[in-house]
Short mmCIF file of C-alpha atoms in Angstrom, two decimals:
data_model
loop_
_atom_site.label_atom_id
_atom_site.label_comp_id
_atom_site.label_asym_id
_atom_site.label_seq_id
_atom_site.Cartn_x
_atom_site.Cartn_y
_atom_site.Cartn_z
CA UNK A 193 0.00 0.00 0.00
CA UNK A 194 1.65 3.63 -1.09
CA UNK A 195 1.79 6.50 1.10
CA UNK A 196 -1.02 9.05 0.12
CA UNK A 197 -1.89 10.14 3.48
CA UNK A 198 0.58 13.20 4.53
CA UNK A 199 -0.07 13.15 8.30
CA UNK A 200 -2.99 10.70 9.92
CA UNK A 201 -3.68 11.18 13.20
CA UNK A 202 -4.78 8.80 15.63
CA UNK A 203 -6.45 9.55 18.32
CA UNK A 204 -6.52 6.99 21.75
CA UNK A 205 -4.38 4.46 23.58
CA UNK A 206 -7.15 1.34 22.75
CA UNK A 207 -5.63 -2.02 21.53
CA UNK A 208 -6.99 -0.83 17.79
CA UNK A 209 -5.35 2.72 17.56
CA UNK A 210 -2.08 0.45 19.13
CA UNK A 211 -2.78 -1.94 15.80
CA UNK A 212 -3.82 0.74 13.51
CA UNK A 213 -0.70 3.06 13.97
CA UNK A 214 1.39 -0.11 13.68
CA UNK A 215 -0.30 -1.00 10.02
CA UNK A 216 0.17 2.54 8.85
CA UNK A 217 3.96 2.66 9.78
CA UNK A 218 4.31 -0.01 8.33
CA UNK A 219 2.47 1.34 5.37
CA UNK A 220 4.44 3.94 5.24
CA UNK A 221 1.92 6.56 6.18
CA UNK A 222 3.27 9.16 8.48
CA UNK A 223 1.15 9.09 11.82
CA UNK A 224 1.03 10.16 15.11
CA UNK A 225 -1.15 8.56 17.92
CA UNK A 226 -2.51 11.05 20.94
CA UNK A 227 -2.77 9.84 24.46
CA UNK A 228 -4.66 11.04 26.98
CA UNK A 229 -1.97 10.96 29.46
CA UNK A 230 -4.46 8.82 32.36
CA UNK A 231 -2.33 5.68 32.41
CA UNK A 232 1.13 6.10 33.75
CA UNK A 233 2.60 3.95 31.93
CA UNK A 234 0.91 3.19 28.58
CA UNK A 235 1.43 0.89 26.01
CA UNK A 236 3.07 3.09 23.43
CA UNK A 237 2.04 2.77 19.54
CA UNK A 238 4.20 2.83 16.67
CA UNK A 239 5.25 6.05 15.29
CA UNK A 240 5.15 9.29 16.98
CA UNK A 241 3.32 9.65 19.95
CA UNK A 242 2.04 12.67 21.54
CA UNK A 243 0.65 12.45 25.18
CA UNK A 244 -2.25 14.88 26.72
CA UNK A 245 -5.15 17.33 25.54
CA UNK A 246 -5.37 19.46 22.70
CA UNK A 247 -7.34 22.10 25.07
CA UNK A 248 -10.92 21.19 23.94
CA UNK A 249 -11.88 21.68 20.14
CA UNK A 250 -10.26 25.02 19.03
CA UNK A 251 -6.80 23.92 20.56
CA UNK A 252 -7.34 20.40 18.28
CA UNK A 253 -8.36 22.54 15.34
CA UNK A 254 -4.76 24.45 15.59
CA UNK A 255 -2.99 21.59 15.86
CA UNK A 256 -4.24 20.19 12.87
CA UNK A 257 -3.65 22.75 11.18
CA UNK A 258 0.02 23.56 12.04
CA UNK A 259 0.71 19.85 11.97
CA UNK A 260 -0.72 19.80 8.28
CA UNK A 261 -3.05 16.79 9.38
CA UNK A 262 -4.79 15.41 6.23
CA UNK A 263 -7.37 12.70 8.08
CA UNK A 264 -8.10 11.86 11.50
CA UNK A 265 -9.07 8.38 13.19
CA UNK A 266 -10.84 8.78 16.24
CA UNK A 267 -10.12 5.02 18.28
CA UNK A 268 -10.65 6.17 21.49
CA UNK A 269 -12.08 4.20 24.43
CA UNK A 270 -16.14 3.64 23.80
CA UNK A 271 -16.51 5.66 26.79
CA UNK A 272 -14.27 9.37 26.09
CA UNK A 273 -17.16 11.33 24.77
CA UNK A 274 -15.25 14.39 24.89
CA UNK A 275 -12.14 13.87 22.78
CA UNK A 276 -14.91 12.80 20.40
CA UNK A 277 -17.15 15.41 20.11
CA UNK A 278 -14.13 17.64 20.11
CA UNK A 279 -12.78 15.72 16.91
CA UNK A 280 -16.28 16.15 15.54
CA UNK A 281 -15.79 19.72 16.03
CA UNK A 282 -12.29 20.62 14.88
CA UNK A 283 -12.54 18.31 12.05
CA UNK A 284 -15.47 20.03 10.90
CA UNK A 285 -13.99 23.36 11.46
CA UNK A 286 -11.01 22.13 9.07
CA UNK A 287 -12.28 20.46 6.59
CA UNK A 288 -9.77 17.16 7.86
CA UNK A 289 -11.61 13.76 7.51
CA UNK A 290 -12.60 12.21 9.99
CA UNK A 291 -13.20 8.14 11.11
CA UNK A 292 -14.46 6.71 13.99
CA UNK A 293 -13.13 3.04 15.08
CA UNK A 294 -15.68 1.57 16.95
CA UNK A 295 -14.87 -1.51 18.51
CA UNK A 296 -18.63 -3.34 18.78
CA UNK A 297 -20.10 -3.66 22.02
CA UNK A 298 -20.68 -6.45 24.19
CA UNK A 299 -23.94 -8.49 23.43
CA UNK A 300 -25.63 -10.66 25.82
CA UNK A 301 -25.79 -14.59 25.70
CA UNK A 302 -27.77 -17.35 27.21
CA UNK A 303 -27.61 -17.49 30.77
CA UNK A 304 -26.52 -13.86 31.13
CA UNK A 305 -28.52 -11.87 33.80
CA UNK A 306 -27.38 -8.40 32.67
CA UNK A 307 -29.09 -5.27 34.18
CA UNK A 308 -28.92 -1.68 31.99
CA UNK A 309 -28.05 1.50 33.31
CA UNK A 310 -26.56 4.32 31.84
CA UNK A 311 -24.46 5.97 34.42
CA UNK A 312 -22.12 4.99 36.97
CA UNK A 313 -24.82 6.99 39.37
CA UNK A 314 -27.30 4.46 38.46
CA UNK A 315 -25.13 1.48 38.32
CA UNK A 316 -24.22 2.94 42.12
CA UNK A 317 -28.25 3.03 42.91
CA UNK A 318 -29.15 -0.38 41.64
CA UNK A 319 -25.87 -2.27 43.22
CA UNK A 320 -27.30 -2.93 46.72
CA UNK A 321 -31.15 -4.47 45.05
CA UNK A 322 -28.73 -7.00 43.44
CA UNK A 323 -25.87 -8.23 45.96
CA UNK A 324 -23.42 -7.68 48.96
CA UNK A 325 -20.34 -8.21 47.84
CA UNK A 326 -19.55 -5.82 44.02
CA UNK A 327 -16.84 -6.30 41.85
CA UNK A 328 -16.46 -3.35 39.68
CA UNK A 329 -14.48 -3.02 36.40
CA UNK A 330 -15.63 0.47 35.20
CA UNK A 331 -11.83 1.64 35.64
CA UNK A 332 -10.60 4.40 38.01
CA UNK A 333 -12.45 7.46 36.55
CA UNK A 334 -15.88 7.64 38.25
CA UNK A 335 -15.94 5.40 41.18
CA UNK A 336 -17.10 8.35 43.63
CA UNK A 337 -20.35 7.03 42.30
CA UNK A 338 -19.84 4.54 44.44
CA UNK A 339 -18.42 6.66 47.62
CA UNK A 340 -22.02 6.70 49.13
CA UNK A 341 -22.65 3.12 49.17
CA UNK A 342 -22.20 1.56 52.64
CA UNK A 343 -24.16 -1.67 52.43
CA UNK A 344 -21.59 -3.19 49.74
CA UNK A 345 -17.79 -4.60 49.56
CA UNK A 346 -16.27 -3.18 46.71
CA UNK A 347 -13.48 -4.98 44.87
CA UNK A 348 -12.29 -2.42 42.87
CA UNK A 349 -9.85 -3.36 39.43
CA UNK A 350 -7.70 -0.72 37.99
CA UNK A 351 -4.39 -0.20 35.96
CA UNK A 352 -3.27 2.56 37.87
CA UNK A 353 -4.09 3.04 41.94
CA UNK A 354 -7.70 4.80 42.13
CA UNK A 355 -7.64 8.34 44.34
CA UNK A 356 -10.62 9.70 46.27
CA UNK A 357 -13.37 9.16 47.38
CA UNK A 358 -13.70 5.33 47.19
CA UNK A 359 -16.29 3.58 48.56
CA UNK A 360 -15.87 3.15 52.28
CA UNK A 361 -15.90 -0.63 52.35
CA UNK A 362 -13.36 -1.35 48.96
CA UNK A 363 -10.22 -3.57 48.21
CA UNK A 364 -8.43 -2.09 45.69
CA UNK A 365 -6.84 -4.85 42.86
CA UNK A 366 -4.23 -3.06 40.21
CA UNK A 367 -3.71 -5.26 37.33
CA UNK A 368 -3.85 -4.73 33.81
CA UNK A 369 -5.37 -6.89 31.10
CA UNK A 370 -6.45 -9.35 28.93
CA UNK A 371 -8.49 -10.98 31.78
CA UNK A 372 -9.27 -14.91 31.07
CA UNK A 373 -12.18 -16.53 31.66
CA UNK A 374 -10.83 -19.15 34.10
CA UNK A 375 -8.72 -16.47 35.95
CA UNK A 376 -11.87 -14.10 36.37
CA UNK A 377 -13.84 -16.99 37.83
CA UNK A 378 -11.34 -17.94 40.30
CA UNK A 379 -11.28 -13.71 41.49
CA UNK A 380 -15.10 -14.08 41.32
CA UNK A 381 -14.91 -17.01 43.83
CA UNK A 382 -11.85 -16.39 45.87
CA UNK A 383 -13.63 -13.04 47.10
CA UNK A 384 -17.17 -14.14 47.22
CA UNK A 385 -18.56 -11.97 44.47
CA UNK A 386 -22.32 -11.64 43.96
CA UNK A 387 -22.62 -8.97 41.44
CA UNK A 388 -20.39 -7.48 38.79
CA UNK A 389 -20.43 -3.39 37.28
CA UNK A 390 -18.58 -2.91 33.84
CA UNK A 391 -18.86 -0.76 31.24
CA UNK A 392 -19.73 -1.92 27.65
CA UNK A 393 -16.44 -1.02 26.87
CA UNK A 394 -16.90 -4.43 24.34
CA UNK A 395 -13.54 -6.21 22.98
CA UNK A 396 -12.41 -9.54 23.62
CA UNK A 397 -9.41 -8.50 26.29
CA UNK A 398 -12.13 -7.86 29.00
CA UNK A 399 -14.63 -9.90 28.45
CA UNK A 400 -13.86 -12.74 30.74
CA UNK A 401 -15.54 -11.29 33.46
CA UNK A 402 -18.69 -11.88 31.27
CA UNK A 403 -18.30 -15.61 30.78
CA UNK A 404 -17.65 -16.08 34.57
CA UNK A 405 -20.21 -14.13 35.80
CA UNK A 406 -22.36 -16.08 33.17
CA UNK A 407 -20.80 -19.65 34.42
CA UNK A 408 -21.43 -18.44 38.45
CA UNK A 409 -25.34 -17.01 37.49
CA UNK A 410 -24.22 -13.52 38.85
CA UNK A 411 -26.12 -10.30 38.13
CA UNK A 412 -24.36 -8.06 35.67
CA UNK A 413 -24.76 -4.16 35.92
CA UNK A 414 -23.59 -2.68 32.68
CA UNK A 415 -23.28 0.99 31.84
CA UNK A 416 -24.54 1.83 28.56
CA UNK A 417 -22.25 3.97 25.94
CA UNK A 418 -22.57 7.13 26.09
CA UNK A 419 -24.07 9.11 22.45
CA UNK A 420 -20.99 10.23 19.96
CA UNK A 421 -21.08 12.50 17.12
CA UNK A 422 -22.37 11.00 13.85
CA UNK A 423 -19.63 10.58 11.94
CA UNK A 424 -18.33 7.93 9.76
CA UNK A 425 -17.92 4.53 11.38
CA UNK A 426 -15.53 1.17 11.01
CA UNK A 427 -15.72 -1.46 13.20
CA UNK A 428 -12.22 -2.82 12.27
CA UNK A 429 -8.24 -1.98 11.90
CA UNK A 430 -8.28 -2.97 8.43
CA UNK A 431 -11.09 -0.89 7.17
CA UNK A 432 -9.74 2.13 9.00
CA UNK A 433 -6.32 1.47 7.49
CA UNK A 434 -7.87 1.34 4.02
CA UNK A 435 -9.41 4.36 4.44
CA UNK A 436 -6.46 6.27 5.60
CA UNK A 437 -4.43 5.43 2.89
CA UNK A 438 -7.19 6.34 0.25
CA UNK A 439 -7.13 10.09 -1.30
CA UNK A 440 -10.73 10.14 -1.90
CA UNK A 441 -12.56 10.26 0.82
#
């Protein structure tokens, strides 16, 4: 594949921007990937990486244009609304292309006893109707949700250590995926688990929890995805690689 693209930019530190900046290198389309900067030690794509914000979608729009960006993949985490709708906005503004990567979300299977909400607020609410003893898997970002709820032992899993306020009954667990299914049901059982909280942040790296919960009959809470801006959508590396390299888009 030739080199049409001047500059792609990839935006987000997912498993698919990691495999999409590494086809494009190899490709030899110039790209840089930008990381939020939440994770203290990332897993760094191919190619040049820049870490933190753009300052919302004006700064995004500059850097664009003094970085002569010609199309923009937005492969952020299901759940980063805002470096979305900025995207949305600055590409807009600038007339530079822009794709979303979508991984697909999660979908439910026999046996599953899954429970919609779609915040963390609710998931906090509906938590103590379903069981004792939570394990929660929404990352670090948002568990003050959870700070008010007394009746409940939190096991808490993170990449990095979580900061305040936790809930007031919580073991914190800092590991960092994939998960597998046989290792998730062992956590389930070693610490007694009765209901699990994720986010439908969908992908096969996570989604052991799912067939363990399924295998033990426990209740799953799972936070919906929050809207994004309609834009154009792939659910896969190779389509979004395909379209980056293409002049016509």
């Amino acid at each position: 594949m030739s080199s049409i693209a001047q500059h792609v930019l990839v935006l987000g530190g997912t498993s698919e921007a990691r495999a999409l900046a590494a086809a494009l290198v190899a490709d030899g389309v110039p790209v840089t990937s930008s990381l939020a900067g939440r994770v203290a030690a990332p897993r760094l794509p191919e190619g040049t990486v820049r870490v933190g914000g753009f300052g919302g979608p004006d700064g995004l729009a500059r850097w664009l244009d003094e970085h002569r960006v010609t199309a923009v993949v937005d492969a952020t985490h299901p759940f980063a609304a805002r470096i979305s709708a900025s995207a949305a906005a600055a590409c807009a503004s600038t007339s530079v292309p822009l794709l979303r990567l979508a991984r697909p979300g999660w979908r439910q299977a026999d046996g599953d006893d899954w429970h919609w909400v779609d915040t963390l607020a609710d998931a906090a609410a509906l938590v103590p109707r379903l069981g004792s003893r939570a394990f929660v898997t929404s990352g670090r970002q948002g568990l003050a949700a959870f700070a008010g709820v007394t009746s409940v032992w939190f096991l808490v899993r993170c990449v990095d250590p979580p900061g305040p306020p936790l809930p007031p009954r919580a073991e914190v667990l800092l590991r960092r995926g994939p998960y597998h299914a046989d290792d998730e049901e062992s956590l389930l059982r070693e610490h007694r688990i009765d209901v699990l909280v994720t986010k439908d942040s969908g992908g096969t790296l996570t989604e052991g929890k799912l067939v363990a919960a399924r295998r033990l009959g426990l209740p799953v809470v799972v936070v919906r995805r929050p809207p994004r801006p309609e834009v154009p959508t792939v659910a896969d590396v190779e389509a979004a690689r395909t379209w980056a390299a293409t002049p016509a888009r």
